[in-house]
CSV table of C-alpha atoms and ligand atoms in Angstrom, one decimal:
chain,number,residue,atom,x,y,z
A,1,MET,CA,0.1,0.2,-0.2
A,2,SER,CA,1.0,3.8,-0.6
A,3,GLU,CA,1.0,5.9,2.1
A,4,SER,CA,-2.0,7.6,1.1
A,5,GLY,CA,-3.8,3.8,1.9
A,6,SER,CA,-4.3,2.9,-1.6
A,7,THR,CA,-2.7,0.6,-4.2
A,8,VAL,CA,-3.9,2.3,-7.1
A,9,PRO,CA,-2.0,5.4,-8.2
A,10,ASN,CA,-4.4,8.2,-9.1
A,11,ASN,CA,-2.3,9.3,-12.5
A,12,LEU,CA,-0.9,6.7,-14.9
A,13,GLU,CA,-0.2,9.3,-17.3
A,14,ALA,CA,3.3,10.8,-16.6
A,15,PHE,CA,4.7,7.2,-17.1
A,16,TRP,CA,5.9,6.2,-20.4
A,17,MET,CA,5.8,2.5,-20.1
A,18,PRO,CA,8.6,0.5,-21.9
A,19,PHE,CA,7.6,-2.0,-24.7
A,20,THR,CA,4.2,-1.6,-23.5
A,21,ALA,CA,1.3,-0.9,-25.3
A,22,ASN,CA,0.5,2.7,-23.1
A,23,ARG,CA,-3.2,3.4,-24.1
A,24,GLN,CA,-4.5,-0.2,-24.0
A,25,PHE,CA,-2.5,-0.4,-20.2
A,26,LYS,CA,-3.7,3.0,-19.0
A,27,SER,CA,-7.5,2.2,-19.7
A,28,GLU,CA,-7.3,-1.4,-18.3
A,29,PRO,CA,-4.1,-1.0,-15.7
A,30,ARG,CA,-2.8,-4.3,-14.8
A,31,LEU,CA,-0.8,-3.7,-11.2
A,32,PHE,CA,1.3,-6.1,-9.1
A,33,VAL,CA,1.7,-4.6,-5.7
A,34,ALA,CA,3.3,-8.1,-3.9
A,35,ALA,CA,5.3,-11.0,-4.7
A,36,LYS,CA,6.3,-14.1,-2.7
A,37,ASP,CA,8.0,-17.4,-4.2
A,38,MET,CA,6.0,-18.5,-7.0
A,39,HIS,CA,3.2,-15.9,-6.9
A,40,TYR,CA,2.6,-12.2,-7.6
A,41,VAL,CA,-0.4,-10.3,-5.7
A,42,MET,CA,-2.6,-7.9,-7.9
A,43,ALA,CA,-3.8,-5.0,-6.4
A,44,ASP,CA,-7.2,-6.5,-6.0
A,45,GLY,CA,-5.5,-8.9,-4.2
A,46,ARG,CA,-5.9,-11.9,-6.6
A,47,LYS,CA,-3.0,-14.3,-6.5
A,48,VAL,CA,-1.2,-14.7,-9.8
A,49,LEU,CA,0.9,-17.9,-10.7
A,50,ASP,CA,4.7,-16.6,-12.4
A,51,ALA,CA,5.1,-18.8,-15.1
A,52,THR,CA,7.7,-16.4,-16.4
A,53,ALA,CA,10.0,-15.5,-13.7
A,54,GLY,CA,8.8,-11.8,-14.0
A,55,LEU,CA,10.9,-11.1,-17.3
A,56,TRP,CA,12.5,-14.4,-17.3
A,57,CYS,CA,15.2,-13.1,-14.7
A,58,VAL,CA,13.4,-14.1,-11.1
A,59,ASN,CA,15.0,-17.8,-11.2
A,60,ALA,CA,15.0,-18.6,-7.5
A,61,GLY,CA,11.5,-17.2,-6.9
A,62,HIS,CA,10.1,-13.6,-5.7
A,63,CYS,CA,11.3,-11.7,-2.3
A,64,ARG,CA,13.9,-14.6,-1.3
A,65,PRO,CA,15.2,-14.1,2.3
A,66,ARG,CA,18.8,-14.1,1.8
A,67,ILE,CA,18.5,-11.8,-1.2
A,68,THR,CA,16.2,-9.6,0.5
A,69,GLU,CA,18.3,-9.3,3.7
A,70,ALA,CA,21.9,-9.1,1.9
A,71,ILE,CA,20.6,-5.9,0.0
A,72,ARG,CA,19.0,-4.3,3.4
A,73,GLN,CA,22.3,-5.2,4.9
A,74,GLN,CA,24.6,-3.7,2.1
A,75,ALA,CA,22.3,-0.5,2.0
A,76,GLY,CA,22.8,0.3,5.7
A,77,GLU,CA,26.8,-0.5,5.5
A,78,LEU,CA,28.0,0.9,2.2
A,79,ASP,CA,25.4,2.6,0.0
A,80,TYR,CA,27.6,3.6,-3.0
A,81,ALA,CA,31.5,3.5,-3.9
A,82,PRO,CA,33.0,5.2,-7.0
A,83,ALA,CA,33.3,2.8,-9.6
A,84,PHE,CA,36.2,4.1,-11.5
A,85,GLN,CA,39.8,4.0,-9.8
A,86,MET,CA,38.3,2.9,-6.5
A,87,GLY,CA,36.4,-0.4,-5.7
A,88,HIS,CA,34.9,-2.2,-2.8
A,89,PRO,CA,35.3,-6.1,-1.8
A,90,LYS,CA,32.0,-7.5,-2.8
A,91,ALA,CA,32.4,-6.5,-6.5
A,92,PHE,CA,35.7,-8.7,-6.4
A,93,GLU,CA,33.9,-11.6,-4.6
A,94,LEU,CA,31.0,-11.4,-6.7
A,95,ALA,CA,33.4,-11.5,-10.1
A,96,ALA,CA,35.4,-14.5,-8.4
A,97,ARG,CA,32.6,-16.6,-7.7
A,98,LEU,CA,31.0,-16.0,-11.4
A,99,ALA,CA,34.5,-16.9,-12.7
A,100,ALA,CA,34.5,-20.2,-10.9
A,101,ILE,CA,30.9,-21.2,-12.0
A,102,ALA,CA,31.7,-20.2,-15.6
A,103,PRO,CA,33.1,-22.8,-18.0
A,104,ALA,CA,36.5,-23.0,-19.1
A,105,ASP,CA,38.8,-19.9,-18.8
A,106,LEU,CA,35.8,-17.5,-19.1
A,107,ASP,CA,37.6,-15.8,-15.6
A,108,HIS,CA,37.6,-12.1,-15.9
A,109,VAL,CA,34.1,-10.3,-15.6
A,110,PHE,CA,33.3,-6.9,-16.3
A,111,PHE,CA,30.0,-5.5,-14.6
A,112,THR,CA,27.3,-3.7,-16.3
A,113,ASN,CA,23.6,-2.8,-15.1
A,114,SER,CA,21.2,-4.7,-17.7
A,115,GLY,CA,21.5,-6.9,-20.5
A,116,SER,CA,21.7,-4.1,-23.2
A,117,GLU,CA,24.4,-2.8,-21.7
A,118,SER,CA,26.4,-6.2,-21.4
A,119,VAL,CA,25.5,-6.8,-25.3
A,120,ASP,CA,27.2,-3.0,-26.1
A,121,THR,CA,29.9,-4.1,-23.8
A,122,ALA,CA,30.9,-7.0,-25.4
A,123,LEU,CA,31.0,-5.7,-28.6
A,124,LYS,CA,33.6,-3.0,-27.6
A,125,ILE,CA,35.3,-5.4,-26.2
A,126,ALA,CA,35.5,-7.3,-29.4
A,127,LEU,CA,36.3,-4.2,-31.6
A,128,ALA,CA,39.1,-3.0,-28.8
A,129,TYR,CA,40.6,-6.6,-28.5
A,130,HIS,CA,41.4,-6.8,-32.1
A,131,ARG,CA,42.9,-3.5,-32.1
A,132,ALA,CA,45.0,-4.7,-29.0
A,133,LYS,CA,46.3,-7.3,-30.6
A,134,GLY,CA,47.4,-5.1,-34.0
A,135,GLU,CA,44.4,-6.7,-35.9
A,136,GLY,CA,42.7,-3.3,-36.6
A,137,THR,CA,41.2,-4.6,-39.8
A,138,HIS,CA,38.5,-6.7,-37.6
A,139,THR,CA,35.5,-4.2,-37.2
A,140,ARG,CA,32.6,-5.8,-38.4
A,141,LEU,CA,30.1,-7.5,-36.3
A,142,ILE,CA,27.6,-10.2,-37.1
A,143,GLY,CA,24.5,-11.0,-36.1
A,144,ARG,CA,21.4,-13.2,-36.6
A,145,GLU,CA,17.9,-12.8,-37.8
A,146,ARG,CA,15.4,-13.2,-35.1
A,147,ALA,CA,18.1,-12.2,-32.7
A,148,TYR,CA,17.3,-10.1,-29.5
A,149,HIS,CA,20.3,-8.5,-27.9
A,150,GLY,CA,18.7,-5.8,-26.2
A,151,VAL,CA,17.8,-2.1,-27.4
A,152,ASN,CA,21.0,-0.2,-27.1
A,153,PHE,CA,22.8,0.8,-30.4
A,154,GLY,CA,25.4,-2.2,-30.6
A,155,GLY,CA,22.6,-4.6,-29.7
A,156,MET,CA,19.7,-3.4,-31.8
A,157,SER,CA,22.3,-3.4,-34.8
A,158,VAL,CA,23.3,-7.0,-34.2
A,159,GLY,CA,19.8,-8.1,-33.5
A,160,GLY,CA,17.2,-9.1,-35.9
A,161,ILE,CA,13.9,-8.0,-35.0
A,162,VAL,CA,12.5,-5.8,-37.9
A,163,GLY,CA,10.0,-4.1,-35.2
A,164,ASN,CA,12.7,-3.2,-33.0
A,165,ARG,CA,15.0,-1.7,-35.6
A,166,LYS,CA,13.3,0.1,-38.1
A,167,MET,CA,12.1,3.3,-36.0
A,168,PHE,CA,15.9,4.2,-35.4
A,169,GLY,CA,17.7,5.2,-38.5
A,170,THR,CA,20.6,3.4,-40.1
A,171,LEU,CA,22.2,1.8,-36.6
A,172,LEU,CA,25.5,0.9,-36.6
A,173,SER,CA,27.5,0.3,-39.6
A,174,GLY,CA,29.6,-2.8,-40.8
A,175,VAL,CA,27.0,-5.2,-39.2
A,176,ASP,CA,25.9,-8.5,-41.1
A,177,HIS,CA,23.5,-11.0,-40.5
A,178,MET,CA,23.2,-14.7,-40.4
A,179,ARG,CA,20.0,-16.4,-41.0
A,180,HIS,CA,17.7,-17.7,-38.5
A,181,THR,CA,17.4,-21.4,-37.3
A,182,HIS,CA,13.6,-21.4,-37.2
A,183,ASP,CA,12.4,-24.4,-39.4
A,184,PRO,CA,9.0,-25.5,-38.7
A,185,ALA,CA,8.9,-27.8,-41.7
A,186,ARG,CA,11.7,-29.7,-40.6
A,187,ASN,CA,11.6,-29.3,-36.8
A,188,SER,CA,7.8,-29.1,-34.7
A,189,PHE,CA,6.9,-30.2,-31.3
A,190,THR,CA,10.9,-30.6,-30.3
A,191,ARG,CA,12.3,-31.0,-26.7
A,192,GLY,CA,15.9,-29.9,-26.5
A,193,GLU,CA,18.2,-29.3,-29.1
A,194,LEU,CA,16.6,-29.6,-32.8
A,195,GLU,CA,17.6,-32.4,-35.1
A,196,HIS,CA,17.8,-30.5,-38.0
A,197,GLY,CA,19.4,-27.1,-38.9
A,198,ALA,CA,22.8,-27.7,-38.2
A,199,ASP,CA,24.0,-26.7,-41.8
A,200,LEU,CA,22.6,-23.4,-40.9
A,201,ALA,CA,25.5,-22.5,-39.3
A,202,GLU,CA,27.2,-22.9,-42.8
A,203,ASP,CA,25.7,-19.3,-43.5
A,204,LEU,CA,28.7,-17.9,-41.4
A,205,THR,CA,31.1,-19.1,-44.1
A,206,ARG,CA,29.0,-17.4,-46.8
A,207,LEU,CA,29.3,-14.2,-45.0
A,208,ILE,CA,33.1,-14.9,-44.8
A,209,ALA,CA,33.4,-15.2,-47.8
A,210,LEU,CA,31.6,-12.4,-48.7
A,211,HIS,CA,33.3,-10.0,-46.5
A,212,ASP,CA,36.6,-11.5,-45.5
A,213,ALA,CA,37.4,-13.0,-42.0
A,214,SER,CA,39.8,-10.4,-41.7
A,215,THR,CA,37.3,-7.6,-41.6
A,216,ILE,CA,35.3,-9.7,-38.8
A,217,ALA,CA,35.5,-9.2,-35.2
A,218,ALA,CA,33.0,-11.1,-33.6
A,219,VAL,CA,29.9,-13.2,-34.2
A,220,ILE,CA,27.0,-13.0,-31.4
A,221,VAL,CA,24.2,-15.2,-31.1
A,222,GLU,CA,21.7,-16.3,-28.2
A,223,PRO,CA,22.1,-20.3,-27.4
A,224,VAL,CA,18.6,-20.4,-27.2
A,225,SER,CA,16.7,-17.4,-28.8
A,226,GLY,CA,14.4,-16.3,-26.0
A,227,SER,CA,12.2,-13.0,-27.1
A,228,THR,CA,11.5,-14.4,-30.6
A,229,GLY,CA,9.4,-17.0,-29.3
A,230,VAL,CA,12.3,-19.8,-28.0
A,231,LEU,CA,14.6,-21.1,-30.6
A,232,PRO,CA,16.4,-24.0,-29.4
A,233,PRO,CA,19.7,-24.6,-31.4
A,234,PRO,CA,20.1,-27.4,-33.9
A,235,LYS,CA,22.2,-30.0,-32.7
A,236,GLY,CA,25.5,-29.1,-33.7
A,237,TYR,CA,25.0,-25.8,-34.7
A,238,LEU,CA,26.5,-24.0,-31.9
A,239,LYS,CA,29.7,-26.3,-32.3
A,240,ARG,CA,29.9,-25.4,-35.7
A,241,LEU,CA,29.7,-22.1,-35.2
A,242,ARG,CA,32.6,-21.9,-32.7
A,243,ASP,CA,35.2,-24.3,-35.3
A,244,ILE,CA,34.6,-21.9,-38.0
A,245,CYS,CA,35.4,-18.5,-35.5
A,246,ASP,CA,38.6,-20.3,-34.6
A,247,GLN,CA,39.4,-21.1,-38.2
A,248,HIS,CA,39.4,-17.5,-39.2
A,249,GLY,CA,40.1,-15.7,-35.7
A,250,ILE,CA,37.0,-14.5,-35.2
A,251,LEU,CA,35.4,-14.3,-31.5
A,252,LEU,CA,32.4,-15.9,-30.7
A,253,ILE,CA,30.0,-14.2,-28.4
A,254,PHE,CA,27.3,-15.9,-26.5
A,255,ASP,CA,24.1,-13.9,-25.1
A,256,GLU,CA,23.6,-15.7,-22.0
A,257,VAL,CA,21.1,-13.0,-20.5
A,258,ILE,CA,18.1,-15.6,-20.9
A,259,THR,CA,20.1,-18.8,-20.8
A,260,GLY,CA,22.3,-18.0,-18.2
A,261,TYR,CA,21.8,-18.9,-14.4
A,262,GLY,CA,20.1,-22.2,-14.4
A,263,ARG,CA,17.6,-21.8,-17.0
A,264,VAL,CA,18.3,-24.2,-19.2
A,265,GLY,CA,19.5,-26.8,-16.4
A,266,ALA,CA,22.9,-25.9,-16.0
A,267,ALA,CA,25.0,-22.7,-14.7
A,268,PHE,CA,25.2,-21.5,-18.6
A,269,ALA,CA,24.0,-22.7,-21.8
A,270,ALA,CA,27.8,-22.9,-22.9
A,271,GLU,CA,28.2,-25.8,-19.8
A,272,ARG,CA,24.9,-27.3,-21.3
A,273,PHE,CA,25.9,-27.6,-24.9
A,274,GLY,CA,29.4,-28.0,-24.5
A,275,VAL,CA,30.8,-24.9,-26.6
A,276,VAL,CA,32.6,-22.3,-25.1
A,277,PRO,CA,32.4,-18.7,-26.3
A,278,ASP,CA,35.3,-16.2,-26.1
A,279,ILE,CA,32.9,-13.7,-24.3
A,280,MET,CA,29.7,-14.3,-22.3
A,281,VAL,CA,27.0,-11.7,-22.0
A,282,THR,CA,24.8,-12.2,-18.7
A,283,ALA,CA,22.3,-10.0,-17.0
A,284,LYS,CA,18.5,-10.9,-15.3
A,285,GLY,CA,19.2,-14.0,-13.3
A,286,LEU,CA,22.8,-12.7,-11.8
A,287,THR,CA,20.9,-10.9,-9.1
A,288,ASN,CA,17.4,-12.8,-9.2
A,289,GLY,CA,16.1,-9.6,-11.5
A,290,VAL,CA,15.9,-7.9,-7.9
A,291,ILE,CA,18.7,-5.2,-8.5
A,292,PRO,CA,19.8,-4.3,-12.3
A,293,MET,CA,23.0,-5.7,-13.2
A,294,GLY,CA,24.8,-7.4,-15.7
A,295,ALA,CA,28.2,-9.4,-16.1
A,296,VAL,CA,30.2,-9.9,-19.2
A,297,PHE,CA,32.7,-12.8,-19.2
A,298,VAL,CA,35.8,-12.7,-21.1
A,299,ARG,CA,38.6,-15.7,-21.5
A,300,GLY,CA,41.8,-15.1,-19.6
A,301,SER,CA,43.4,-14.3,-23.0
A,302,ILE,CA,41.3,-11.5,-24.1
A,303,TYR,CA,41.4,-9.9,-20.4
A,304,ASP,CA,45.3,-10.3,-20.7
A,305,ALA,CA,45.8,-8.7,-24.3
A,306,PHE,CA,44.5,-5.4,-22.6
A,307,MET,CA,47.0,-5.2,-19.9
A,308,GLN,CA,49.6,-3.9,-22.0
A,309,GLY,CA,51.2,-0.5,-22.0
A,310,PRO,CA,52.3,1.8,-18.9
A,311,GLU,CA,50.6,0.6,-15.8
A,312,ASN,CA,49.1,3.9,-14.8
A,313,LEU,CA,46.8,4.2,-17.9
A,314,ILE,CA,43.4,3.0,-18.2
A,315,GLU,CA,43.5,-0.3,-20.4
A,316,PHE,CA,39.8,-0.2,-21.7
A,317,ALA,CA,38.0,3.2,-22.1
A,318,HIS,CA,34.4,2.1,-20.7
A,319,GLY,CA,32.3,1.7,-17.9
A,320,TYR,CA,29.6,2.5,-16.0
A,321,THR,CA,28.9,5.0,-12.8
A,322,TYR,CA,27.2,1.6,-11.4
A,323,SER,CA,29.6,-0.9,-12.4
A,324,GLY,CA,29.7,-3.1,-9.4
A,325,ASN,CA,27.4,-1.2,-7.4
A,326,PRO,CA,27.7,-2.7,-3.6
A,327,ILE,CA,24.1,-3.0,-3.3
A,328,ALA,CA,23.7,-4.8,-6.6
A,329,ALA,CA,27.0,-6.7,-5.8
A,330,ALA,CA,25.2,-8.1,-2.6
A,331,ALA,CA,22.4,-9.1,-4.3
A,332,GLY,CA,24.4,-11.0,-7.0
A,333,LEU,CA,26.3,-13.0,-4.0
A,334,ALA,CA,23.3,-13.6,-2.2
A,335,THR,CA,21.5,-14.8,-5.5
A,336,LEU,CA,24.2,-17.3,-6.0
A,337,GLU,CA,24.4,-18.6,-2.7
A,338,THR,CA,20.9,-19.1,-2.8
A,339,TYR,CA,21.0,-21.0,-6.3
A,340,ARG,CA,23.8,-23.0,-5.0
A,341,GLU,CA,22.1,-24.2,-1.4
A,342,GLU,CA,18.9,-24.9,-2.8
A,343,GLY,CA,20.4,-26.8,-6.1
A,344,LEU,CA,18.4,-24.6,-8.4
A,345,PHE,CA,20.4,-25.5,-11.4
A,346,GLU,CA,20.5,-29.1,-11.0
A,347,ARG,CA,16.6,-28.6,-10.1
A,348,ALA,CA,15.9,-27.4,-13.2
A,349,ARG,CA,17.8,-30.4,-15.3
A,350,SER,CA,15.8,-32.8,-12.8
A,351,ILE,CA,12.9,-31.2,-13.8
A,352,GLU,CA,12.8,-30.7,-17.4
A,353,ALA,CA,11.3,-33.9,-18.5
A,354,LEU,CA,8.3,-33.4,-16.4
A,355,TRP,CA,8.1,-29.7,-17.8
A,356,ALA,CA,8.5,-30.9,-21.3
A,357,ASP,CA,5.7,-33.6,-20.9
A,358,ALA,CA,3.5,-30.9,-19.4
A,359,LEU,CA,3.7,-28.6,-21.8
A,360,HIS,CA,3.5,-30.9,-24.9
A,361,SER,CA,0.2,-32.5,-23.6
A,362,LEU,CA,-1.4,-29.3,-25.0
A,363,LYS,CA,0.0,-30.7,-28.6
A,364,GLY,CA,-3.8,-30.9,-30.7
A,365,ALA,CA,-5.3,-28.4,-28.1
A,366,PRO,CA,-7.1,-25.6,-30.4
A,367,LYS,CA,-5.1,-23.0,-32.2
A,368,VAL,CA,-1.8,-24.8,-31.1
A,369,VAL,CA,0.4,-25.0,-34.3
A,370,ASP,CA,4.2,-25.7,-32.4
A,371,ILE,CA,5.3,-26.3,-28.8
A,372,ARG,CA,9.1,-25.9,-28.0
A,373,THR,CA,11.0,-27.1,-24.9
A,374,ILE,CA,14.5,-26.8,-23.4
A,375,GLY,CA,15.4,-26.6,-19.8
A,376,LEU,CA,12.6,-24.9,-17.9
A,377,ILE,CA,11.6,-22.8,-20.9
A,378,GLY,CA,8.8,-23.6,-23.5
A,379,ALA,CA,7.0,-22.0,-26.1
A,380,VAL,CA,3.6,-22.7,-27.5
A,381,GLU,CA,2.8,-21.2,-30.5
A,382,LEU,CA,-0.8,-20.2,-31.9
A,383,GLU,CA,-2.2,-20.3,-35.4
A,384,PRO,CA,-2.5,-16.5,-35.9
A,385,ILE,CA,-5.7,-14.9,-36.7
A,386,PRO,CA,-6.0,-14.3,-40.3
A,387,GLY,CA,-5.0,-10.1,-40.5
A,388,ALA,CA,-4.4,-9.6,-37.0
A,389,PRO,CA,-1.0,-11.2,-35.9
A,390,ALA,CA,-0.4,-11.4,-32.4
A,391,LYS,CA,-4.0,-10.6,-31.2
A,392,ARG,CA,-4.8,-14.1,-30.3
A,393,ALA,CA,-1.8,-14.4,-28.1
A,394,PHE,CA,-2.4,-11.2,-26.5
A,395,SER,CA,-5.9,-12.2,-25.6
A,396,ALA,CA,-4.7,-15.1,-24.2
A,397,PHE,CA,-2.3,-13.3,-22.1
A,398,LEU,CA,-4.9,-11.2,-20.8
A,399,LYS,CA,-7.1,-14.5,-20.1
A,400,ALA,CA,-4.7,-16.0,-18.4
A,401,LEU,CA,-4.3,-13.3,-16.1
A,402,GLU,CA,-8.0,-13.1,-15.3
A,403,LYS,CA,-7.6,-16.6,-14.3
A,404,GLY,CA,-4.7,-16.1,-11.9
A,405,LEU,CA,-1.6,-17.3,-14.6
A,406,LEU,CA,1.3,-14.8,-15.8
A,407,ILE,CA,2.5,-15.6,-19.5
A,408,ARG,CA,4.3,-13.8,-22.0
A,409,THR,CA,3.9,-13.2,-25.5
A,410,THR,CA,5.7,-12.3,-28.5
A,411,GLY,CA,3.9,-12.2,-31.7
A,412,ASP,CA,1.5,-15.2,-31.4
A,413,ILE,CA,3.9,-17.3,-29.5
A,414,ILE,CA,3.2,-17.7,-25.6
A,415,ALA,CA,6.5,-18.2,-23.6
A,416,PHE,CA,7.2,-19.8,-20.4
A,417,SER,CA,10.1,-19.5,-17.9
A,418,PRO,CA,8.9,-20.2,-14.7
A,419,PRO,CA,11.3,-19.7,-11.7
A,420,LEU,CA,13.4,-22.9,-11.1
A,421,ILE,CA,11.9,-23.6,-7.8
A,422,VAL,CA,8.4,-24.3,-9.7
A,423,THR,CA,6.7,-27.6,-8.3
A,424,GLU,CA,5.1,-30.3,-9.9
A,425,GLY,CA,1.7,-29.4,-9.1
A,426,GLN,CA,2.2,-25.7,-10.0
A,427,ILE,CA,3.4,-26.8,-13.4
A,428,GLY,CA,0.2,-28.8,-13.9
A,429,GLU,CA,-1.8,-25.6,-12.9
A,430,ILE,CA,-0.2,-23.5,-15.7
A,431,VAL,CA,-1.0,-26.2,-18.2
A,432,ASP,CA,-4.1,-26.7,-16.7
A,433,ILE,CA,-5.0,-22.9,-16.8
A,434,LEU,CA,-3.5,-22.5,-20.4
A,435,SER,CA,-5.6,-25.3,-21.8
A,436,ASP,CA,-8.9,-23.7,-20.5
A,437,VAL,CA,-7.7,-20.1,-21.8
A,438,LEU,CA,-6.9,-21.9,-25.6
A,439,ALA,CA,-10.5,-23.5,-25.4
A,440,ASP,CA,-11.7,-19.9,-24.3
A,441,ILE,CA,-10.5,-17.5,-26.8
A,442,ASP,CA,-11.3,-16.9,-30.3
B,1,LIG,N1,19.7,-10.3,-24.8
B,1,LIG,C1,18.8,-10.9,-24.6
B,1,LIG,C2,19.2,-12.6,-25.2
B,1,LIG,C3,17.6,-10.5,-24.0
B,1,LIG,O1,16.6,-11.4,-23.9
B,1,LIG,C4,18.5,-8.4,-23.4
B,1,LIG,C5,19.9,-8.9,-24.0
B,1,LIG,C6,18.4,-7.3,-23.0
B,1,LIG,O2,18.3,-7.1,-21.5
B,1,LIG,P1,18.1,-6.1,-20.8
B,1,LIG,O3,18.3,-6.2,-19.1
B,1,LIG,O4,18.8,-4.7,-21.2
B,1,LIG,O5,16.4,-6.0,-21.1
B,1,LIG,C7,17.5,-9.2,-23.5
B,1,LIG,C8,16.7,-9.0,-22.6
B,1,LIG,C9,10.7,-11.0,-23.7
B,1,LIG,C10,11.7,-9.8,-23.0
B,1,LIG,O6,9.8,-11.8,-22.9
B,1,LIG,C11,13.1,-10.3,-22.9
B,1,LIG,C12,13.8,-9.6,-22.7
B,1,LIG,C13,13.5,-8.6,-21.7
B,1,LIG,C14,11.9,-8.2,-21.6
B,1,LIG,C15,11.1,-9.2,-22.0
B,1,LIG,O7,10.8,-11.8,-24.7
B,1,LIG,N2,15.2,-9.8,-22.7
């Protein structure tokens, strides 16, 4: 409740909401006022089961005591420390803990405040790395169609979602895109990695033939595309990208903003799929979504390439006022501890089959044209209403909320990413409500 005793604000106009249909929302506001574990509470007191971990970030569930307490304590002890030329212990401790759970030699960590900032940081590291090595011709960046890498200029440029790009001018120059891997004619109703499509990695070879490897700095992909509707990788695809990059001196960047921190049943998708990138971009689950924070992991050899020249000079002209912020670092440490003590990454892996069985039981339900699952992620794709794309899924979103279930929709795809603490009973509840919703919408 607010100080006035009301949970409903009396002015919805001033706040320009992000990625929201503002006028529709403000005519029928949907407000959460509290949360605990797997549930939100709405302004009218109704409980809503969270099948999306907020926005793919609250991996340990809501308002977990260890995290809340760590933030409370840190705020009273050291609220802020300058991020440049000064430090504080918790940022170092968090970086070391992160390096310890990251695969292979991804053992140096640069802190940011979001996924978008992590992506742009990674792209800048890639460009500067080549320059530091005396390979300054490597300036192009390669993304992929249907990719989401956040909303800053770098991420938007390597991203592949036309609706997120077309309004914003010419974006970064020197960017090209591989084809996306979505191929429902060959892969449908899939569990885990896809059987078909490893050949699409050869698209990178095509771009190398066009531009020449000496002009390319890095390739960035989401191991599993999230925002464009949950697209797991074809078997062998990521490994093939790795091999091509190695062969041509190109850096491979994994954007693990969604797949990181247990979402695919391992600390990172790199571990799950057995492919180590040169740079790994994370955010969201790093602090359980509670405090904004991102972390970019780099291999030791990349960090070392920067540690040249006079020791009094700054090696990388980049950073944010809030890089490694003490309260965010405290939240990150408490989050990692919560994941560890509750074995949540292992838990995600152990209930993956149950999750897949439950979601795939919706095959044959009205309007369902495809279902994809991997880790604790799932997508149910609906047949669009002719001439009205995204309308059917948005109706499903509103109807589900009415019935006490929070889902996410992108186009006509319903995406799921429940907190990793979701129980078998709650998985059943998600599927039952969705089944009712599908029977109930046009
Ligand atoms: N990379 C990836 C792969 C993402 O999914 C970002 C970067 C950007 O992160 P920030 O913290 O700047 O938002 C993301 C964010 C959705 C949805 O429902 C997905 C994201 C954010 C909000 C909603 O698909 N992903």
